[in-house]
Every structure is written in C-alpha cells, then in structure tokens.
Amino acid sequence: YAFNLINKDGLILLLLVSYLCAVIFLLGYLKKMKVMYTRFLDISENKGLLKQVLMFGAVIFMSGATGFIASKIDVIMLSAYSGLAFTVIYSIAFFIGTVIEIPRRSINQIAIPFLSQAWKEGDTMKIGQLYRKTSVNQLLAGFLLFLLVWCNIDDIFGIMPKADVFSAGKYVVLIIALCRLTDMATSVNNEIILTSSFYKINLFIALIS
C-alpha cells in the first residue's frame, strides 16, 4: 500500500485474508495435536456445562469490547473537540509510547495456560511465583525500552516529515509510556483474575475504568 502496489480495498482484503490464514493455521495445528474435538455437546446432558461456557464467553466478549472502546475513547473525544490534525499527532505519539509494552503482551499470553493449570490444581504458590517472575521481567524489559525511546525521542520525531508539528506530542509519549510501564510492573494481574473463578470481576473493572 505504501508503494502504491495495492489500493485501500486491496489492503483491507489482504488484512482479512491474513486473519483467515491464522484461523486455518490454528485449526490445522489443533488437528495435528489431536485436541480438536468436533463432537457437539449433548445439550440435554450438559446444560450446566453449556451455561458456564456461554456465560464465560459472553463475559470475555463484553470485557474485550469494553476495553477496546476505552482504549479508543480518547481519540474519539480529541477528534470531536480539537479536530483531526491534533488527533493524528496524538495517535502517533500514543503508538510510540505503547512500544514499551510489546514484551508484556508476549509474556502475558505465554503465562495464561500456566495460570489456568495452576488454578485448576489449586496451586496458589505457583501463581504467586509466576506473578513475581513476570513482574520483574516485564519491568526490566519495559524500563529498558522506555529509556531507549525517551532518550531518543527528539531523534525519533526528527526523522518524521513535518517534525516540528509532530514533536508537539513529545510529552504525550512520556505520559503514555509511564502508564504502560506502571501496567507492566503490575504484571499478569488481569490474567490471574481472568483465569480464576472470579473472571466476572474483569467486566466490572473494565466498565468502571
């Protein structure tokens, strides 16, 4: 798209295809691992289990939707009050600030199955160990990335076209980066709640925040 090899419609189509390929790959992987079950539940015999699955799915979906809306509400409000010019500056600064949380996303996704297994076994000591280890590792990785970004922030804006315009978002980068660093310091707290029997609390927290 950047080199005008495809148009906007082609970009959207290829993006959708990329998601479809990921789904196909995962289904193939599950089948190879022999853990993909295609037999439907007998509703008459598994009403309780089906109800739990539907409730869990609904809560997770609503929590995710609420979190997504919350993450975009600042952009929507800025567009409404200050116009698209300021929104572009803010969006670029926001994405620069969120670079430091890349390790958090990977580590948290890896931790989820271990947390689920620990909850299943009732091993709260293992959960505590995972929490402490991931917290330290995330904080160290995040702090290193924070230093790299903030110490070079002027150079980052300097290589952009219209650097004098986009550099107005310098302190937006600082605030967002510090917020993300704080979130990384608290580690997998959200994932611990999500994989426990108290997962519904996540929805209320998302609604309040």
Coordinates of C-alpha atoms in Angstrom, one line a residue, residues 104-118 130-131 134 138 187-188 191 195:
R104 CA 4.2 -7.5 28.2
R105 CA 1.8 -8.8 25.5
S106 CA 4.0 -11.7 24.7
I107 CA 4.8 -12.7 28.3
N108 CA 1.1 -12.4 29.4
Q109 CA -0.1 -14.6 26.5
I110 CA 2.5 -17.3 27.5
A111 CA 1.5 -17.1 31.2
I112 CA -2.2 -17.7 30.6
P113 CA -2.1 -21.5 30.2
F114 CA 0.3 -21.9 33.2
L115 CA -2.1 -19.7 35.3
S116 CA -5.1 -21.8 34.1
Q117 CA -3.3 -25.0 35.1
A118 CA -2.3 -23.6 38.5
L130 CA 4.6 -16.6 38.2
Y131 CA 3.3 -13.2 39.3
T134 CA 6.7 -11.9 35.2
Q138 CA 8.3 -7.2 32.4
S187 CA 2.4 -7.9 35.7
V188 CA -0.3 -10.6 35.0
E191 CA -4.7 -12.6 33.5
T195 CA -8.3 -17.4 34.6

